[in-house]
């Protein structure tokens, strides 16, 4: 099966392309540096020829409110239009658990707009995968949660997962039938958000203090105890945080 992975050079996309190829599929990594740009439409008609499935795991290069909204709206609109013309049978998009509850955040308003286009404005059958945060994103989360030099995070429930497990789950969705709805995926364990970011920073010898602050925002939005955790029927990844951390520390030392 020909499966085009938009954002196929990124964190999730590159792992997904490898996994699909290992299972015998013709997986094509599509991104600006492979000649495919979903913002301008460059290369889209060519790459979609003969494709059965398109998986969109792209992300905006800028997370500025206006830029990210423009990215997800324009690229999703272009993609869906070209897919309909090419006769693509399944559009899979990666989004985030709790997206609908996070409209105070510019980034999540853009993800809401992306999902709306897929659900309401396109004839292409689809599956939206809602993943929890990636372990790989914990440091990035600290970086965007700084107030007066300290990391402020609300001590809410948190169930992140390894990027490897995200790619496995998205791959399974891609080779299955469209559900025309949302599939939730998450990690195997629950933590407190501040606790896990603190552990990650400690493993990196990053001296920044992490403050459990019930009033702190997540990506600019107020959140509550369960906003970031998936429902009980979510598909769970296998990799536990400590296993991932040991591996990532070993990889950093080897590099
Ligand atoms: N971070 C989290 O914890 C989390 C949790 C749940 C869901 N998600 C979602 O997961 C998705 C993927 O995230 P990621 O961290 O894997 O992203 P990433 O590593 O930043 O990769 C982004 C990919 O998008 C490509 N791209 C950028 N502009 C493009 C354009 N105009 N046309 C085509 N491709 C373009 C990039 O190509 P170049 O490298 O050539 O620029 C790259 O391959 C995002 O949609 C995000 O919302 C993230």
Short mmCIF file of C-alpha atoms and ligand atoms in Angstrom, two decimals:
data_model
loop_
_atom_site.label_atom_id
_atom_site.label_comp_id
_atom_site.label_asym_id
_atom_site.label_seq_id
_atom_site.Cartn_x
_atom_site.Cartn_y
_atom_site.Cartn_z
CA UNK A 1 0.00 0.00 0.00
CA UNK A 2 1.33 3.48 -0.83
CA UNK A 3 1.20 5.63 2.31
CA UNK A 4 2.35 9.26 2.17
CA UNK A 5 3.60 10.61 5.49
CA UNK A 6 3.35 14.41 5.59
CA UNK A 7 6.03 15.53 8.04
CA UNK A 8 7.80 12.23 7.35
CA UNK A 9 11.18 13.72 8.29
CA UNK A 10 10.06 14.81 11.79
CA UNK A 11 10.20 13.12 15.20
CA UNK A 12 7.11 10.93 14.72
CA UNK A 13 7.15 10.92 10.90
CA UNK A 14 10.64 9.44 10.50
CA UNK A 15 9.86 6.61 12.94
CA UNK A 16 6.53 5.99 11.23
CA UNK A 17 8.07 5.79 7.74
CA UNK A 18 10.61 3.20 8.98
CA UNK A 19 7.93 1.09 10.66
CA UNK A 20 5.62 1.13 7.61
CA UNK A 21 8.52 0.16 5.30
CA UNK A 22 9.48 -2.68 7.69
CA UNK A 23 5.93 -3.97 7.24
CA UNK A 24 6.31 -3.95 3.45
CA UNK A 25 4.41 -0.76 2.66
CA UNK A 26 5.54 1.89 0.20
CA UNK A 27 5.93 4.72 2.71
CA UNK A 28 6.90 8.10 1.27
CA UNK A 29 8.34 10.80 3.55
CA UNK A 30 6.90 14.15 2.42
CA UNK A 31 8.30 17.43 3.75
CA UNK A 32 9.75 20.65 2.29
CA UNK A 33 13.21 19.10 2.02
CA UNK A 34 11.83 16.17 0.00
CA UNK A 35 10.07 18.63 -2.35
CA UNK A 36 6.60 18.60 -0.79
CA UNK A 37 5.23 21.73 0.83
CA UNK A 38 1.65 21.60 2.10
CA UNK A 39 1.55 25.39 2.60
CA UNK A 40 2.22 26.18 -1.05
CA UNK A 41 0.94 22.92 -2.57
CA UNK A 42 4.35 22.26 -4.16
CA UNK A 43 4.83 18.57 -5.00
CA UNK A 44 1.48 17.47 -3.54
CA UNK A 45 -0.21 16.30 -6.77
CA UNK A 46 2.85 14.21 -7.71
CA UNK A 47 3.42 12.59 -4.31
CA UNK A 48 -0.26 11.68 -3.87
CA UNK A 49 -0.48 9.80 -7.19
CA UNK A 50 -1.50 6.22 -6.39
CA UNK A 51 -1.57 6.84 -2.60
CA UNK A 52 -4.16 4.91 -0.57
CA UNK A 53 -3.49 6.67 2.71
CA UNK A 54 -2.09 10.03 3.83
CA UNK A 55 -0.82 10.44 7.39
CA UNK A 56 -0.35 14.04 8.51
CA UNK A 57 2.24 14.27 11.30
CA UNK A 58 3.53 17.68 10.23
CA UNK A 59 3.95 20.57 12.63
CA UNK A 60 4.27 24.31 12.25
CA UNK A 61 7.83 25.67 12.29
CA UNK A 62 6.55 28.67 14.30
CA UNK A 63 4.24 28.39 17.33
CA UNK A 64 3.33 32.05 17.25
CA UNK A 65 -0.52 32.23 17.47
CA UNK A 66 -1.12 33.64 13.99
CA UNK A 67 1.58 31.56 12.28
CA UNK A 68 0.46 28.23 13.72
CA UNK A 69 -3.18 28.90 12.83
CA UNK A 70 -2.20 29.81 9.27
CA UNK A 71 -0.03 26.68 9.05
CA UNK A 72 -2.66 24.15 10.13
CA UNK A 73 -5.53 25.82 8.25
CA UNK A 74 -3.70 26.31 4.96
CA UNK A 75 -1.82 23.02 4.93
CA UNK A 76 -4.85 20.95 5.95
CA UNK A 77 -7.07 22.65 3.36
CA UNK A 78 -4.48 22.06 0.63
CA UNK A 79 -3.89 18.46 1.64
CA UNK A 80 -7.57 17.53 1.75
CA UNK A 81 -8.25 19.18 -1.62
CA UNK A 82 -5.37 17.34 -3.32
CA UNK A 83 -6.32 14.06 -1.58
CA UNK A 84 -9.91 14.26 -2.84
CA UNK A 85 -8.65 14.79 -6.41
CA UNK A 86 -6.16 11.92 -6.11
CA UNK A 87 -8.79 9.54 -4.70
CA UNK A 88 -7.00 8.96 -1.38
CA UNK A 89 -9.11 6.63 0.78
CA UNK A 90 -7.95 7.52 4.31
CA UNK A 91 -6.64 10.73 5.88
CA UNK A 92 -4.98 10.16 9.26
CA UNK A 93 -4.02 13.17 11.37
CA UNK A 94 -2.10 13.31 14.64
CA UNK A 95 -3.53 15.66 17.25
CA UNK A 96 -3.52 15.92 21.03
CA UNK A 97 -5.66 14.49 23.85
CA UNK A 98 -7.82 17.28 25.29
CA UNK A 99 -7.52 19.55 22.25
CA UNK A 100 -11.19 20.64 22.38
CA UNK A 101 -10.73 21.80 26.00
CA UNK A 102 -7.71 23.98 25.24
CA UNK A 103 -9.13 26.74 23.05
CA UNK A 104 -7.52 29.45 25.22
CA UNK A 105 -4.22 28.36 23.68
CA UNK A 106 -3.21 29.68 20.24
CA UNK A 107 -1.53 26.37 19.38
CA UNK A 108 -4.63 24.40 20.29
CA UNK A 109 -6.96 26.78 18.45
CA UNK A 110 -4.93 25.83 15.38
CA UNK A 111 -5.29 22.09 16.12
CA UNK A 112 -9.06 22.61 16.62
CA UNK A 113 -9.19 24.35 13.21
CA UNK A 114 -7.24 21.45 11.63
CA UNK A 115 -9.67 18.89 13.07
CA UNK A 116 -12.72 20.93 12.00
CA UNK A 117 -11.53 21.00 8.38
CA UNK A 118 -11.02 17.22 8.40
CA UNK A 119 -14.39 16.45 10.00
CA UNK A 120 -16.63 19.10 8.46
CA UNK A 121 -15.13 20.28 5.17
CA UNK A 122 -13.80 17.18 3.47
CA UNK A 123 -15.20 14.09 1.78
CA UNK A 124 -12.05 12.04 2.49
CA UNK A 125 -12.63 9.28 5.10
CA UNK A 126 -10.48 9.99 8.15
CA UNK A 127 -9.14 9.01 11.54
CA UNK A 128 -7.87 11.60 14.00
CA UNK A 129 -5.39 10.17 16.51
CA UNK A 130 -5.33 12.06 19.81
CA UNK A 131 -2.02 11.35 21.55
CA UNK A 132 -0.86 12.46 24.97
CA UNK A 133 2.40 14.44 25.23
CA UNK A 134 5.59 12.74 24.09
CA UNK A 135 8.37 12.01 26.66
CA UNK A 136 10.66 13.76 24.15
CA UNK A 137 8.62 16.96 24.66
CA UNK A 138 9.16 17.30 28.45
CA UNK A 139 12.11 19.67 28.17
CA UNK A 140 10.26 21.73 25.53
CA UNK A 141 7.34 21.97 27.91
CA UNK A 142 9.65 23.40 30.58
CA UNK A 143 11.02 25.89 28.04
CA UNK A 144 7.55 27.31 27.30
CA UNK A 145 6.45 27.37 30.97
CA UNK A 146 8.96 29.85 32.38
CA UNK A 147 7.80 32.61 34.73
CA UNK A 148 10.55 34.76 36.29
CA UNK A 149 13.21 32.16 35.49
CA UNK A 150 11.34 29.23 37.06
CA UNK A 151 9.23 26.54 35.42
CA UNK A 152 5.61 26.91 36.56
CA UNK A 153 3.33 23.96 35.88
CA UNK A 154 -0.02 22.92 37.28
CA UNK A 155 0.23 19.63 39.24
CA UNK A 156 -2.47 17.92 37.14
CA UNK A 157 -2.61 14.28 36.02
CA UNK A 158 -0.35 13.50 33.09
CA UNK A 159 0.02 10.31 31.02
CA UNK A 160 2.73 10.93 28.39
CA UNK A 161 4.17 8.35 26.02
CA UNK A 162 7.30 7.55 24.01
CA UNK A 163 7.47 8.88 20.43
CA UNK A 164 8.28 5.31 19.37
CA UNK A 165 4.93 4.11 20.75
CA UNK A 166 3.13 7.04 19.11
CA UNK A 167 4.57 6.01 15.74
CA UNK A 168 3.57 2.37 16.30
CA UNK A 169 -0.01 3.33 17.18
CA UNK A 170 -0.35 5.77 14.26
CA UNK A 171 1.04 3.11 11.91
CA UNK A 172 -1.62 0.63 13.07
CA UNK A 173 -4.32 3.22 12.44
CA UNK A 174 -2.88 4.02 8.99
CA UNK A 175 -3.09 0.44 7.76
CA UNK A 176 -6.58 -0.08 9.23
CA UNK A 177 -9.96 1.22 8.05
CA UNK A 178 -10.94 4.87 8.65
CA UNK A 179 -13.08 5.26 11.79
CA UNK A 180 -14.36 8.74 10.84
CA UNK A 181 -13.77 9.74 14.44
CA UNK A 182 -11.10 10.03 17.10
CA UNK A 183 -8.81 7.28 18.44
CA UNK A 184 -7.07 8.11 21.73
CA UNK A 185 -3.59 6.89 22.64
CA UNK A 186 -1.55 7.43 25.80
CA UNK A 187 1.26 6.19 28.00
CA UNK A 188 1.13 3.21 30.38
CA UNK A 189 1.48 5.25 33.61
CA UNK A 190 0.05 8.38 35.20
CA UNK A 191 2.12 11.06 36.90
CA UNK A 192 1.77 14.66 38.03
CA UNK A 193 2.80 17.09 35.30
CA UNK A 194 5.24 19.10 37.47
CA UNK A 195 6.75 15.90 38.92
CA UNK A 196 7.67 14.40 35.56
CA UNK A 197 9.11 17.61 34.11
CA UNK A 198 11.19 17.95 37.31
CA UNK A 199 12.51 14.40 36.85
CA UNK A 200 13.35 15.02 33.20
CA UNK A 201 15.22 18.26 33.94
CA UNK A 202 17.17 16.52 36.73
CA UNK A 203 18.21 13.77 34.28
CA UNK A 204 19.55 16.51 31.97
CA UNK A 205 21.35 18.26 34.86
CA UNK A 206 19.15 21.25 34.01
CA UNK A 207 19.14 23.40 37.18
CA UNK A 208 15.83 25.15 36.53
CA UNK A 209 13.41 24.85 39.45
CA UNK A 210 9.95 23.42 38.72
CA UNK A 211 7.14 24.96 40.78
CA UNK A 212 3.83 23.14 41.27
CA UNK A 213 1.53 26.07 40.60
CA UNK A 214 -2.21 25.28 40.42
CA UNK A 215 -2.80 28.60 38.60
CA UNK A 216 -0.11 28.05 35.95
CA UNK A 217 -1.29 27.76 32.36
CA UNK A 218 -0.55 24.91 29.95
CA UNK A 219 0.43 26.31 26.55
CA UNK A 220 -1.50 29.46 27.47
CA UNK A 221 -4.67 27.66 28.61
CA UNK A 222 -6.20 26.95 32.02
CA UNK A 223 -6.41 23.21 32.58
CA UNK A 224 -7.97 20.96 35.18
CA UNK A 225 -7.07 17.63 36.80
CA UNK A 226 -7.96 15.39 33.83
CA UNK A 227 -7.58 17.66 30.77
CA UNK A 228 -4.36 15.94 29.61
CA UNK A 229 -5.30 12.31 30.31
CA UNK A 230 -7.08 10.07 27.81
CA UNK A 231 -10.32 8.20 28.48
CA UNK A 232 -10.31 4.63 29.80
CA UNK A 233 -10.65 3.11 26.33
CA UNK A 234 -7.44 4.72 25.01
CA UNK A 235 -4.85 2.43 23.41
CA UNK A 236 -1.78 2.48 25.68
CA UNK A 237 1.89 2.40 24.69
CA UNK A 238 4.23 -0.08 26.38
CA UNK A 239 7.28 2.05 27.18
CA UNK A 240 7.49 3.14 30.80
CA UNK A 241 9.04 6.49 31.63
CA UNK A 242 12.06 5.08 33.52
CA UNK A 243 12.86 2.71 30.62
CA UNK A 244 12.72 5.58 28.14
CA UNK A 245 14.79 7.82 30.42
CA UNK A 246 17.54 5.19 30.84
CA UNK A 247 17.64 4.68 27.06
CA UNK A 248 17.70 8.38 26.28
CA UNK A 249 20.47 9.01 28.85
CA UNK A 250 22.51 6.12 27.38
CA UNK A 251 22.01 7.50 23.85
CA UNK A 252 23.10 10.98 24.97
CA UNK A 253 26.29 9.55 26.52
CA UNK A 254 27.02 7.49 23.39
CA UNK A 255 26.62 10.52 21.12
N1 LIG B 1 4.74 17.26 21.14
C1 LIG B 1 3.81 16.51 21.69
O1 LIG B 1 3.92 16.10 22.88
C2 LIG B 1 2.58 16.11 20.87
C3 LIG B 1 1.58 15.35 21.48
C4 LIG B 1 0.51 14.91 20.71
C5 LIG B 1 0.44 15.25 19.35
N2 LIG B 1 1.42 16.01 18.78
C6 LIG B 1 1.33 16.33 17.34
O2 LIG B 1 2.28 15.54 16.66
C7 LIG B 1 2.52 16.11 15.37
C8 LIG B 1 3.97 15.87 14.96
O3 LIG B 1 4.86 16.39 15.91
P1 LIG B 1 6.44 16.16 15.80
O4 LIG B 1 7.00 16.58 17.12
O5 LIG B 1 6.74 14.80 15.25
O6 LIG B 1 6.81 17.26 14.71
P2 LIG B 1 8.28 17.69 14.19
O7 LIG B 1 9.34 16.75 14.68
O8 LIG B 1 8.44 19.14 14.49
O9 LIG B 1 8.16 17.47 12.62
C9 LIG B 1 7.39 18.33 11.84
C10 LIG B 1 7.41 17.84 10.42
O10 LIG B 1 6.56 18.70 9.64
C11 LIG B 1 7.27 19.03 8.45
N3 LIG B 1 6.78 20.29 7.88
C12 LIG B 1 6.97 21.55 8.35
N4 LIG B 1 6.43 22.43 7.47
C13 LIG B 1 5.91 21.71 6.44
C14 LIG B 1 5.26 22.05 5.24
N5 LIG B 1 5.01 23.33 4.91
N6 LIG B 1 4.89 21.04 4.39
C15 LIG B 1 5.14 19.75 4.71
N7 LIG B 1 5.74 19.36 5.84
C16 LIG B 1 6.13 20.34 6.70
C17 LIG B 1 8.72 19.14 8.91
O11 LIG B 1 9.59 19.11 7.78
P3 LIG B 1 11.03 19.87 7.84
O12 LIG B 1 11.81 19.14 8.90
O13 LIG B 1 11.57 19.71 6.47
O14 LIG B 1 10.74 21.28 8.23
C18 LIG B 1 8.81 17.88 9.76
O15 LIG B 1 8.99 16.74 8.95
C19 LIG B 1 2.08 17.58 15.48
O16 LIG B 1 0.97 17.80 14.64
C20 LIG B 1 1.67 17.75 16.95
O17 LIG B 1 0.54 18.59 17.09
C21 LIG B 1 2.48 16.44 19.51
#
